Short mmCIF file of C-alpha atoms in Angstrom, two decimals:
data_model
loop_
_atom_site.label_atom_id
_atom_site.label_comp_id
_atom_site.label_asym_id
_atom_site.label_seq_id
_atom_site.Cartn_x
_atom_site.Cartn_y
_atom_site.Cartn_z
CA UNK A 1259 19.74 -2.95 39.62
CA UNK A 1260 17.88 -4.36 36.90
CA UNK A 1261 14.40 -2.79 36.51
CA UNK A 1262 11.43 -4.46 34.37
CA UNK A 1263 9.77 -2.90 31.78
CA UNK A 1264 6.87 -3.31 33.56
CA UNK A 1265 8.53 -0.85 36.21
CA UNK A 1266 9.14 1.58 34.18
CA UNK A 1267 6.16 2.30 32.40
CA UNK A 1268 4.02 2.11 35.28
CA UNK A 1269 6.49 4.88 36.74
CA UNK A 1270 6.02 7.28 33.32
CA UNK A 1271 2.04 6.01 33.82
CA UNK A 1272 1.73 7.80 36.96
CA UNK A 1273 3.51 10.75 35.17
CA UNK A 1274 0.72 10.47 32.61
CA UNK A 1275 -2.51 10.04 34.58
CA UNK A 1276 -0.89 13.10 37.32
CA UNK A 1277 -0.19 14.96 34.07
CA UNK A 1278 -3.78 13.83 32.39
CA UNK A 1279 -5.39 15.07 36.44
CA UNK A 1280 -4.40 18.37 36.13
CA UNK A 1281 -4.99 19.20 32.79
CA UNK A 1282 -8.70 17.88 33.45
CA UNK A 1283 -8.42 20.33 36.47
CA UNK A 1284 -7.44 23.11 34.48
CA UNK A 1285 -9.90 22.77 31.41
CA UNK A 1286 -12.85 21.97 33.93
CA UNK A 1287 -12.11 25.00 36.23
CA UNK A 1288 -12.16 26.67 32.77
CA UNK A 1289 -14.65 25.41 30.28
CA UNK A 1290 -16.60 28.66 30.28
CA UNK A 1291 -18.48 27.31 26.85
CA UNK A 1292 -21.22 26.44 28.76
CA UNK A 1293 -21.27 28.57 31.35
CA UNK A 1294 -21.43 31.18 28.19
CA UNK A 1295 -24.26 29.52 26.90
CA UNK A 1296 -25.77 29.73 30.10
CA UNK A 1297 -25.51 33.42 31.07
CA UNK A 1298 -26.14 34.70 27.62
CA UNK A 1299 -29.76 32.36 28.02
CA UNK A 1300 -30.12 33.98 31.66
CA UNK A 1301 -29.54 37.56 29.73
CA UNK A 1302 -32.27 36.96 26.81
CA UNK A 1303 -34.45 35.62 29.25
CA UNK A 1304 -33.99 38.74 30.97
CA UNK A 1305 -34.72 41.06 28.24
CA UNK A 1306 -37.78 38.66 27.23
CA UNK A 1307 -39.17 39.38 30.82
CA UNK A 1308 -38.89 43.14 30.59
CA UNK A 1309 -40.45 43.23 27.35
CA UNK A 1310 -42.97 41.30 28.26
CA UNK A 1311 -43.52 43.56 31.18
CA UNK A 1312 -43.23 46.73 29.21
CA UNK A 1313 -45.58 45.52 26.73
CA UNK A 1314 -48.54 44.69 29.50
CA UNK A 1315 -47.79 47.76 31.23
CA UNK A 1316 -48.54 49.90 27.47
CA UNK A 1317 -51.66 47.82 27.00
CA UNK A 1318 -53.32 48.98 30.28
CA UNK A 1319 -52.16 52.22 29.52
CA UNK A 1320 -53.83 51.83 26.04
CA UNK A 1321 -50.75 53.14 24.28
CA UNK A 1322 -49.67 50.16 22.40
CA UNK A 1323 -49.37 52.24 19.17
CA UNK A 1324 -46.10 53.55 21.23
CA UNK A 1325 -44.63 50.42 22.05
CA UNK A 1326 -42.22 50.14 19.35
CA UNK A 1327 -40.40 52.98 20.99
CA UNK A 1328 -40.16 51.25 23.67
CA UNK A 1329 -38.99 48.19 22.10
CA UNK A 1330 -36.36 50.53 20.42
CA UNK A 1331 -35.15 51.71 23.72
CA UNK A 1332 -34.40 47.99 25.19
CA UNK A 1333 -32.52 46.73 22.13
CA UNK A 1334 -30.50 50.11 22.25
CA UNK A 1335 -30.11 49.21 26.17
CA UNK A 1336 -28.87 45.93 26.32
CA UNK A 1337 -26.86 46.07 22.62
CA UNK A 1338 -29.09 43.81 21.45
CA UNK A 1339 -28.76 43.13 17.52
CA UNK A 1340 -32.80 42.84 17.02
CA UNK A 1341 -35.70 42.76 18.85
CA UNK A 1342 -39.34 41.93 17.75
CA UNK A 1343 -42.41 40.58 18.93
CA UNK A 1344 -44.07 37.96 17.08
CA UNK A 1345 -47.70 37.68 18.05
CA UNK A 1346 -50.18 35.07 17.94
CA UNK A 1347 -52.96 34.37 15.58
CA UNK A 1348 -55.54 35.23 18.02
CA UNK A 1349 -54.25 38.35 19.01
CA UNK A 1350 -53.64 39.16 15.18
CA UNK A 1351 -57.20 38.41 15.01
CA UNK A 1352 -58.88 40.51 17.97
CA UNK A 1353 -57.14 43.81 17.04
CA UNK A 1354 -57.22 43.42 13.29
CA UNK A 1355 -53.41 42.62 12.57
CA UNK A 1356 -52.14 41.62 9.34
CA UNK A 1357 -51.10 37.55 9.79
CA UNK A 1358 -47.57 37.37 9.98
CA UNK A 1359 -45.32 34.55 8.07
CA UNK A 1360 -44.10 32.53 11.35
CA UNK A 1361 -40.24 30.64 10.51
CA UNK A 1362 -39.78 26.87 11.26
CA UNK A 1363 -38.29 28.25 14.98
CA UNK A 1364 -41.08 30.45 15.69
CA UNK A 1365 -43.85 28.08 15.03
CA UNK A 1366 -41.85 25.46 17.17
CA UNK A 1367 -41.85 27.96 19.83
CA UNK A 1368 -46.00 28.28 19.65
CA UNK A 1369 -46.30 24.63 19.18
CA UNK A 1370 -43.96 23.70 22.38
CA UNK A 1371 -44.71 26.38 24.34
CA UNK A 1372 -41.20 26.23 25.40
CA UNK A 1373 -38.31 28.99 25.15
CA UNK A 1374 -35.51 28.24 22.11
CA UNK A 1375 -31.91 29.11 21.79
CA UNK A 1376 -29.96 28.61 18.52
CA UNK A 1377 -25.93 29.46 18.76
CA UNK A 1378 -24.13 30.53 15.25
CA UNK A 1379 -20.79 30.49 17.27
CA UNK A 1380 -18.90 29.39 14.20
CA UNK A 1381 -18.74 32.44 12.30
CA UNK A 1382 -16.63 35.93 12.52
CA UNK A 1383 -19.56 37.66 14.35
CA UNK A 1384 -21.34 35.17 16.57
CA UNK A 1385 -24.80 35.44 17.83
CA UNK A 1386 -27.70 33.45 19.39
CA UNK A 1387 -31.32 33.86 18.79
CA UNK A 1388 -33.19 33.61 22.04
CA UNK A 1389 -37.14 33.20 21.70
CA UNK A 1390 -39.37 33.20 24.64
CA UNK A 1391 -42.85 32.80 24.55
CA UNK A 1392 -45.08 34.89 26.21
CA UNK A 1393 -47.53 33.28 28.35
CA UNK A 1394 -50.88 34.13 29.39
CA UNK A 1395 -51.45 34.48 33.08
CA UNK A 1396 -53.72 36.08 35.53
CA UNK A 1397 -51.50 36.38 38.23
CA UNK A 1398 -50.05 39.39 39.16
CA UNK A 1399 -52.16 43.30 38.65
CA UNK A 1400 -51.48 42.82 34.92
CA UNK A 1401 -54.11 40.24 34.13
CA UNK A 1402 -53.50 39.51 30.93
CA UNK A 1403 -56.32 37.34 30.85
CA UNK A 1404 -58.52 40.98 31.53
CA UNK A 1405 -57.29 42.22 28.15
CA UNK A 1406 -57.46 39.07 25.26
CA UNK A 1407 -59.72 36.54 24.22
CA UNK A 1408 -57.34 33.78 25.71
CA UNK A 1409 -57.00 31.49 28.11
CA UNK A 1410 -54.64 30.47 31.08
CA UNK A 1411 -51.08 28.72 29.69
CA UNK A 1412 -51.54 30.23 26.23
CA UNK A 1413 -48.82 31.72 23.84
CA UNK A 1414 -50.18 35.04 22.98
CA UNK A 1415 -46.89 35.78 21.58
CA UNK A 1416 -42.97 35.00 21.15
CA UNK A 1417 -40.36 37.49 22.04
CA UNK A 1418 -37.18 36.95 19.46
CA UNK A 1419 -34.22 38.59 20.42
CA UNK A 1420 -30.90 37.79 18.81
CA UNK A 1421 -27.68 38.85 21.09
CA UNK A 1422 -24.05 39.72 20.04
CA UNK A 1423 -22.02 36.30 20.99
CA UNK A 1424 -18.87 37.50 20.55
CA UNK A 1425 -17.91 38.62 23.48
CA UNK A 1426 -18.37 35.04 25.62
CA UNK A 1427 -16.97 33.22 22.36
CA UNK A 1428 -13.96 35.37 22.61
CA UNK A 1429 -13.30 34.67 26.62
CA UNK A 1430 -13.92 30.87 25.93
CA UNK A 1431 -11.32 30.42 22.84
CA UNK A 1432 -8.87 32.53 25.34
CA UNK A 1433 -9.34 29.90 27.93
CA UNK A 1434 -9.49 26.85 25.94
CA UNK A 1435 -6.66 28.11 23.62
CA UNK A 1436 -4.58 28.20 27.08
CA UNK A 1437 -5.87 24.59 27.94
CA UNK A 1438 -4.46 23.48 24.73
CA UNK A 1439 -1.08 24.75 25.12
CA UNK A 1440 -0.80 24.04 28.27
CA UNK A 1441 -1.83 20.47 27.41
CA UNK A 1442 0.10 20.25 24.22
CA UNK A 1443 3.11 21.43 26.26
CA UNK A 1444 2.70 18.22 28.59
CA UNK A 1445 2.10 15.89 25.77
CA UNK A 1446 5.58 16.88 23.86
CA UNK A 1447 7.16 16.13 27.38
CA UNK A 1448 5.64 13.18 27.83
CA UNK A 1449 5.97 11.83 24.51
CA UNK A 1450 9.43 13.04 24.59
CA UNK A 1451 10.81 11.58 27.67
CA UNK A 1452 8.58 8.13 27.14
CA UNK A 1453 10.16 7.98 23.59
CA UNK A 1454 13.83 8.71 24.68
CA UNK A 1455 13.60 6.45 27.48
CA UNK A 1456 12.14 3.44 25.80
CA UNK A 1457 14.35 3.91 22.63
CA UNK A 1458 17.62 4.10 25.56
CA UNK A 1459 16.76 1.01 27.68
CA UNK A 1460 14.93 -1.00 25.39
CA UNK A 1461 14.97 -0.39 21.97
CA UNK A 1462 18.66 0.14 21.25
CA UNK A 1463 19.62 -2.86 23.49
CA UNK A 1464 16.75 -5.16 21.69
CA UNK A 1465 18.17 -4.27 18.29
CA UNK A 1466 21.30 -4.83 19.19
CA UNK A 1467 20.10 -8.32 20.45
CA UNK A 1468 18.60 -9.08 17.02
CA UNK A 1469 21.55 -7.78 14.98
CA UNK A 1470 23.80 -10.53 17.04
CA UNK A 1471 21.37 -12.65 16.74
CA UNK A 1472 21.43 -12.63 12.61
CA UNK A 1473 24.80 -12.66 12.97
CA UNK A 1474 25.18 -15.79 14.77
CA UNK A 1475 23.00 -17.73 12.29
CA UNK A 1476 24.62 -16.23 9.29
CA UNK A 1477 28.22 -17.04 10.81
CA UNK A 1478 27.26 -20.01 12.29
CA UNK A 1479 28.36 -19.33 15.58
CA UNK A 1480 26.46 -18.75 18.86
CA UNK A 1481 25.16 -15.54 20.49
CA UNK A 1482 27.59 -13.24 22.17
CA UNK A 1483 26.25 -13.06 26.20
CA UNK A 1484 25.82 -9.44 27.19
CA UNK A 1485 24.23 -7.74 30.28
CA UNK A 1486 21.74 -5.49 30.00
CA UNK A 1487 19.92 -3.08 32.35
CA UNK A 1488 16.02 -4.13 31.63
CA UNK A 1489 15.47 -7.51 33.27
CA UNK A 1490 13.18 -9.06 30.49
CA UNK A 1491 15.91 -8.07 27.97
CA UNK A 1492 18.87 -9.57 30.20
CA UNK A 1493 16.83 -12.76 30.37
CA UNK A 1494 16.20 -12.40 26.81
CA UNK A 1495 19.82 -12.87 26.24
CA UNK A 1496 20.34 -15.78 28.33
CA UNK A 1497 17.76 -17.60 26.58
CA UNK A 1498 19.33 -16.28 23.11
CA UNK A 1499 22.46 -17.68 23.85
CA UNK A 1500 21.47 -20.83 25.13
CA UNK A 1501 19.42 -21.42 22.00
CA UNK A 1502 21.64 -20.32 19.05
CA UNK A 1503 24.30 -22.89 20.77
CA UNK A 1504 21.36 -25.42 20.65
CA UNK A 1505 20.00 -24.14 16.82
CA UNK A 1506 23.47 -25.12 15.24
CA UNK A 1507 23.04 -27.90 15.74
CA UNK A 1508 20.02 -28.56 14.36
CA UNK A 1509 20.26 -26.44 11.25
CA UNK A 1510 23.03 -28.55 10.09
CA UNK A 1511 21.00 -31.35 10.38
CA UNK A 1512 17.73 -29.83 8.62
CA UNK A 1513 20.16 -28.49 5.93
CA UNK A 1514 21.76 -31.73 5.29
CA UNK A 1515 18.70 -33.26 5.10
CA UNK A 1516 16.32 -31.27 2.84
CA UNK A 1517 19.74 -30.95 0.48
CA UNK A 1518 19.83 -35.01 0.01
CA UNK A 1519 16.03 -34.70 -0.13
CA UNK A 1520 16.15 -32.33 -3.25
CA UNK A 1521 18.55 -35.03 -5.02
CA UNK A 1522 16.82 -37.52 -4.15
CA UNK A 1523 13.17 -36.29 -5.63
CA UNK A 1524 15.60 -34.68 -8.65
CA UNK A 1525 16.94 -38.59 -9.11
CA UNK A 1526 13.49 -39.83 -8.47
CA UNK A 1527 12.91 -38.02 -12.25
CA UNK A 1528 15.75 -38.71 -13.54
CA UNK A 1529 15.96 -42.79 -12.77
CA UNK A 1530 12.58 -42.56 -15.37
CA UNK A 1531 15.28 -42.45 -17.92
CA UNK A 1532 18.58 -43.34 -18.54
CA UNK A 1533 20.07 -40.89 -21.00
CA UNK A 1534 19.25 -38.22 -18.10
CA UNK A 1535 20.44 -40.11 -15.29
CA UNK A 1536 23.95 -37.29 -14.95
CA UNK A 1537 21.35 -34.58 -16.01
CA UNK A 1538 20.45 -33.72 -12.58
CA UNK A 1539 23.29 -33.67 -10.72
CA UNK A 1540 24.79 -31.59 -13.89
CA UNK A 1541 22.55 -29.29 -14.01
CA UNK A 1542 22.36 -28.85 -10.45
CA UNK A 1543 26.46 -27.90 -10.73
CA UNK A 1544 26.50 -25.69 -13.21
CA UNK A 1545 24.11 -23.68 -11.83
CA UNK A 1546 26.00 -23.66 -8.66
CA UNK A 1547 29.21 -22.36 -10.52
CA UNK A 1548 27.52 -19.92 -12.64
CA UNK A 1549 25.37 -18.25 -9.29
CA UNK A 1550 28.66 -17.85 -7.51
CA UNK A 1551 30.05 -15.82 -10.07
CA UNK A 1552 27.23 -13.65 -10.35
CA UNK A 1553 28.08 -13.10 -6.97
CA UNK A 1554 24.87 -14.64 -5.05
CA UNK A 1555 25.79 -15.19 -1.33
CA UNK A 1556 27.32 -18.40 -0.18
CA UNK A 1557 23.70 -19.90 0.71
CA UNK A 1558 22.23 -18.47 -2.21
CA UNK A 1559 24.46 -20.47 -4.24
CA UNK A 1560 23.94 -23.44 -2.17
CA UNK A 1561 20.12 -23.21 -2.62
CA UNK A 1562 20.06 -22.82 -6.77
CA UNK A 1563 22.02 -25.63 -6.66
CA UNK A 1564 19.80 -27.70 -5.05
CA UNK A 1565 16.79 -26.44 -6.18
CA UNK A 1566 17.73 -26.43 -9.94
CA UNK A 1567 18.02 -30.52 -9.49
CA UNK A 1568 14.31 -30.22 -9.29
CA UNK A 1569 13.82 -28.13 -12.42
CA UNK A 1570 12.59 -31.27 -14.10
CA UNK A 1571 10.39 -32.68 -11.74
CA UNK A 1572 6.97 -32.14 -12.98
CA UNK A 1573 7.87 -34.41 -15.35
CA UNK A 1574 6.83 -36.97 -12.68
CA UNK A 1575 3.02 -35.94 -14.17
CA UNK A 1576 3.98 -36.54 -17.92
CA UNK A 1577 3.01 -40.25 -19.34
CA UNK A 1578 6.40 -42.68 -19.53
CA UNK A 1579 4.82 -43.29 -23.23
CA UNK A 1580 5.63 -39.91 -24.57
CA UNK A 1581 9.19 -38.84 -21.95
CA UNK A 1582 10.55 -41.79 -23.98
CA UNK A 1583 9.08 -41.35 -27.09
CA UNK A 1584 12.11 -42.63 -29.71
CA UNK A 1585 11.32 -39.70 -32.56
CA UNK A 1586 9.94 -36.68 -32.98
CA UNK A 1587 6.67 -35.51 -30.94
CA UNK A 1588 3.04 -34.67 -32.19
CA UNK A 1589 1.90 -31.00 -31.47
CA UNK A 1590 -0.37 -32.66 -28.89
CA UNK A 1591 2.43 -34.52 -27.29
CA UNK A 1592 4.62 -31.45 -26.88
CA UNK A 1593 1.36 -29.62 -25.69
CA UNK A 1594 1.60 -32.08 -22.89
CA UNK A 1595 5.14 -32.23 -22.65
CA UNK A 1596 5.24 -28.63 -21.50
CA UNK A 1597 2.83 -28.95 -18.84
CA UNK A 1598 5.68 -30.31 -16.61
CA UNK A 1599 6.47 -26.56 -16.01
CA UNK A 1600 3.13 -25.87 -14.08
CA UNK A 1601 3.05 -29.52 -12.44
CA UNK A 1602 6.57 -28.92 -11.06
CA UNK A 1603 6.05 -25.75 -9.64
CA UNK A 1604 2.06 -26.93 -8.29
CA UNK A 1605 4.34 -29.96 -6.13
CA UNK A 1606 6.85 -27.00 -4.87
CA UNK A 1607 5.02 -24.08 -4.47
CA UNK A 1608 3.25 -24.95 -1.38
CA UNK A 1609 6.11 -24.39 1.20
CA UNK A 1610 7.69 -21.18 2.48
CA UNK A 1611 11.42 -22.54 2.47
CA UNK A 1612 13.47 -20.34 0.71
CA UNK A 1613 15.05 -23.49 -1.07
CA UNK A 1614 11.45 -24.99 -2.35
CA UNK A 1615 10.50 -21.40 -2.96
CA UNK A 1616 13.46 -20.93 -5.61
CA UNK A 1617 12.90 -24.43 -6.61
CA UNK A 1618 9.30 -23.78 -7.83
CA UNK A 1619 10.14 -20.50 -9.37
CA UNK A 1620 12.70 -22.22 -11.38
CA UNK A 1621 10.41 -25.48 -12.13
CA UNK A 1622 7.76 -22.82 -13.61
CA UNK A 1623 9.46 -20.63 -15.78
CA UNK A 1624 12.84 -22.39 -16.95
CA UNK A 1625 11.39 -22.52 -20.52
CA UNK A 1626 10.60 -18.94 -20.77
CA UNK A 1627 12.74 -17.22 -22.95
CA UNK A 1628 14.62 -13.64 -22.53
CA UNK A 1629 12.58 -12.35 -25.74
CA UNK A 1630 9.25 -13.33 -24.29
CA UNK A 1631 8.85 -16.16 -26.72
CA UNK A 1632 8.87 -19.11 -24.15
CA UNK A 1633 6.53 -21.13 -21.92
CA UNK A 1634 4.14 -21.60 -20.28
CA UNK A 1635 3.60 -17.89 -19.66
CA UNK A 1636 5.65 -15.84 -22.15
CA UNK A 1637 7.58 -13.81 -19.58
CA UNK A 1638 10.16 -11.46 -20.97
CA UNK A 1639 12.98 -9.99 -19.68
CA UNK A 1640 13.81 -9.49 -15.80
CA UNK A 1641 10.32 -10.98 -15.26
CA UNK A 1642 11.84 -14.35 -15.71
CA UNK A 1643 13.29 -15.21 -11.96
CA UNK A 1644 16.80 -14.60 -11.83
CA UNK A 1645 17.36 -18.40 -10.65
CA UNK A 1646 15.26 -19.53 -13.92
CA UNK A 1647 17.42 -17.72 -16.34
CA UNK A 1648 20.55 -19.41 -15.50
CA UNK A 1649 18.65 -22.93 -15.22
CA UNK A 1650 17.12 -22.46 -18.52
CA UNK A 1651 20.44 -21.88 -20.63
CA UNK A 1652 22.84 -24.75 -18.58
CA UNK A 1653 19.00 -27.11 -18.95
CA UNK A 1654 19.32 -25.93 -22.54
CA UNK A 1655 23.47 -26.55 -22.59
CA UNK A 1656 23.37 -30.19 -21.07
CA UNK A 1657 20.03 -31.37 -23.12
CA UNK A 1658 22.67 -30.68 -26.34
CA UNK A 1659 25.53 -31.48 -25.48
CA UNK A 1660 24.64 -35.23 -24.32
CA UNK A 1661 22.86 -37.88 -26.40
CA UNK A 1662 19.02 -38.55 -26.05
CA UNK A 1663 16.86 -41.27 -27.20
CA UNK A 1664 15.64 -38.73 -29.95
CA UNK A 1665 18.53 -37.38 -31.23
CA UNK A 1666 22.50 -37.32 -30.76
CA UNK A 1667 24.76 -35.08 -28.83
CA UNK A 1668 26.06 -32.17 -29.93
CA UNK A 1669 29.67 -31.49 -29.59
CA UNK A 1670 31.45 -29.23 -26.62
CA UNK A 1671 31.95 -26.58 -29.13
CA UNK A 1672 29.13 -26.63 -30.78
CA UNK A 1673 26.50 -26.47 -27.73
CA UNK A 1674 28.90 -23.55 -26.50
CA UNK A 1675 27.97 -21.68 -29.58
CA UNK A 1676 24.47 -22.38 -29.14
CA UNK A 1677 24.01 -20.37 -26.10
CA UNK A 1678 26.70 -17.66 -27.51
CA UNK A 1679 24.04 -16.92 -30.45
CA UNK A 1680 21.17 -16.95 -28.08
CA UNK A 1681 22.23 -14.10 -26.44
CA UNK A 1682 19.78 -11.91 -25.75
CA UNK A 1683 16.95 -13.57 -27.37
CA UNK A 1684 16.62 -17.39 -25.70
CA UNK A 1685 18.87 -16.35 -22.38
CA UNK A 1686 19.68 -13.50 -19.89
CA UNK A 1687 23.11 -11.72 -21.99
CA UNK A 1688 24.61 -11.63 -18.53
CA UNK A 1689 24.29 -15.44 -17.82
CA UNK A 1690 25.73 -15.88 -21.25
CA UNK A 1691 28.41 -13.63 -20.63
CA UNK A 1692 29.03 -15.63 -17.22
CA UNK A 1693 28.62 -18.81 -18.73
CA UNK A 1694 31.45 -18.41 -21.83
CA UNK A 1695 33.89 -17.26 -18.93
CA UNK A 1696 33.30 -20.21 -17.45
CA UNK A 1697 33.89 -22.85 -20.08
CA UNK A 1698 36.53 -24.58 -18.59
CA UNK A 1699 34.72 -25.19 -15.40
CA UNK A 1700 31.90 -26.63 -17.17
CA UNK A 1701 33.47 -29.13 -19.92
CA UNK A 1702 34.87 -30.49 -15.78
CA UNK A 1703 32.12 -31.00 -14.38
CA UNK A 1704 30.90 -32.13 -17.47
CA UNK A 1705 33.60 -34.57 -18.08
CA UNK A 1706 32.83 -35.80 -14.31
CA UNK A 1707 29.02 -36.66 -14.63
CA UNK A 1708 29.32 -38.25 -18.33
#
């Protein structure tokens, strides 16, 4: 049966979000980062207590002087890295302690009255800093009130302890690390199966559809109906089929009608003089005959030709006064006469059809020259369109070879050896090589459009 796509990825969905269900199972039944963070402030908080209770009980005793042994004793107990007891001002005060220099934690601590845990878990030996302030009270048979100048709710003192984090950061990377790879794991499976699936019953069968599908325009011909398992993509080739039959039709017509279109807009030029009347259609001939044997395609050829009849065609934009001037020009006039380079290709350039795209490349730069020396840009080289280099030596040919209003024509030999010794300098050396094997062919057509 024929499935949708829509089928089958809400099958491999379900795969996913099952998949995606019990790997957030696994890393919450796991995630032991903050129930690390948690015990470890349970154990300083712990410690905190008993030295606070230590301490008290040494102060009633009146042995305080002793109580770093003591303090000794509990960091040695519990592996604690350090241990210290940072008291207040007042109490620094009332027994004659030297001030001590409090850190930007420690004074936060006395300020906020509220216990502080920093993490360095990022390091090779982690540790947190736990500090807990110790609180005034009277509650209790150790009245600490009994003993300072202080009052109920008071910090008389932090306790800063800083624990060995290793061992919970250790556990947690173990369990996480498993999560990963366990989640990886899923992921390449996933990603795998989705990938091979998709690229099996879609992919493969869509690009098949598209290479037929070139290859019915190109040949001219209509698409080949196939069946395929994915319903969308059978339907797809229904429709294909139905409208390459139907496209035919009217790409012959389109075709047939921009081609009279481009000779009539190249005669529309022309007509402005009489001496070029044949030019067009000449022009447009020989560049036909010399693209085909530089072994363009079959509609590449087709296009030059029609788009080099509209090499001239800016010169729609140049006054009748000067086009027909009988003698030579003024450096202004020529000034202007070469502006129909950039007006051509400003009345082409505005469509994406291949043909009009050629046809403005070659309006613009089929006076450039293959030594950089032309206009209206100077291009040298290969940077002069391929299309423009063979328009600009048969434009070159034909304006020679026939008479003008300003000068006479040239013979059939002679114009031949003009573009022989421009080799290389005015035009491309492989058009010119092209173009002198194909003398014959062009003294025909030439003979035809006289």
């Amino acid at each position: 049966m024929n499935r949708s796509i829509k089928d089958l990825l809400q099958e491999k969905f379900t795969y996913l979000f099952v998949g995606t269900a019990i790997a957030i199972t696994i890393v919450v039944g796991f995630s032991f980062r903050e129930l690390s963070k948690i015990s470890v402030e349970n154990e300083a908080n712990s410690i905190a207590e008993a030295v606070k209770a230590g301490l008290t009980s040494h102060m009633k005793a009146g042995i305080m002087d002793k109580k770093h042994y003591f303090l000794n004793e509990v960091a040695t107990l519990y592996n604690v890295k350090s241990l210290k007891v940072i008291p207040s001002y007042e109490i620094s005060q009332q027994y004659n302690q030297e001030k001590q220099t409090l850190d930007i934690e420690q004074k936060s601590v006395f300020l906020q009255k509220k216990s502080l845990y920093r993490f360095n878990a990022i390091t090779v030996n982690p540790t947190v800093r736990a500090l807990v302030p110790y609180m005034a009270t009277s509650e209790g048979s150790l009245n600490c009130l009994s003993c300072h100048n202080s009052q109920k709710g008071e910090v008389l003192g932090v306790v800063d302890i800083v624990l060995d984090f290793e061992g919970y950061r250790n556990t947690t990377l173990i369990y996480m690390g498993t999560v990963i790879f366990i989640l990886i794991g899923f992921l390449i499976y996933l990603t795998k199966s989705t990938s091979n699936l998709i690229d099996k019953k879609f992919l493969s069968p869509l690009k098949r559809i598209m290479k037929a599908g070139g290859n019915a325009y190109r040949k001219n011909r209509t698409l080949t109906r196939r069946n395929y398992d994915i319903l969308e993509l059978d339907e797809l080739s229904e429709e294909l089929y139905g409208f390459t039959k139907e496209i035919l039709v009217r790409k012959e017509d389109l075709e047939s009608t921009l081609n009279e279109t481009a000779i009539i807009i190249g005669r529309i030029e022309s007509y402005r003089s009489e001496e070029t009347r044949e030019h067009t259609r000449r022009v447009s001939e020989y560049a036909q005959l010399l693209a085909k044997k530089l072994g363009f395609s079959p509609q590449k050829v087709k296009d030059i030709g029609n788009a080099a009849a509209l090499h001239d065609v800016g010169k729609l934009g140049i006054p009748r006064e000067i086009l027909h001037k009988r003698g030579p020009l003024t450096d202004e006039e020529f000034e202007i006469i070469k502006k129909h380079s950039e007006i051509g290709y400003d009345m082409l350039v505005h469509s994406s059809s291949g043909f009009l795209v050629t046809a403005a490349a070659i309006a613009l730069q089929h006076h450039e020259k293959y030594d950089g020396t032309g206009y209206p840009f100077g291009l040298k080289g290969e940077n002069i369109s391929e299309e423009a280099r063979i328009v600009a030596a048969i434009d070159v040919f034909d304006a020679v070879s026939n008479q003008r209003a300003y000068k006479d024509a040239w013979t059939f030999e002679e114009s031949v050896d003009l573009i022989r010794e421009g080799r290389g300098t005015h035009f491309d050396p492989q058009v010119v090589d092209v173009f002198l094997d194909s003398v014959d062919e062009i003294r025909t057509i030439k003979e035809k459009h006289s």
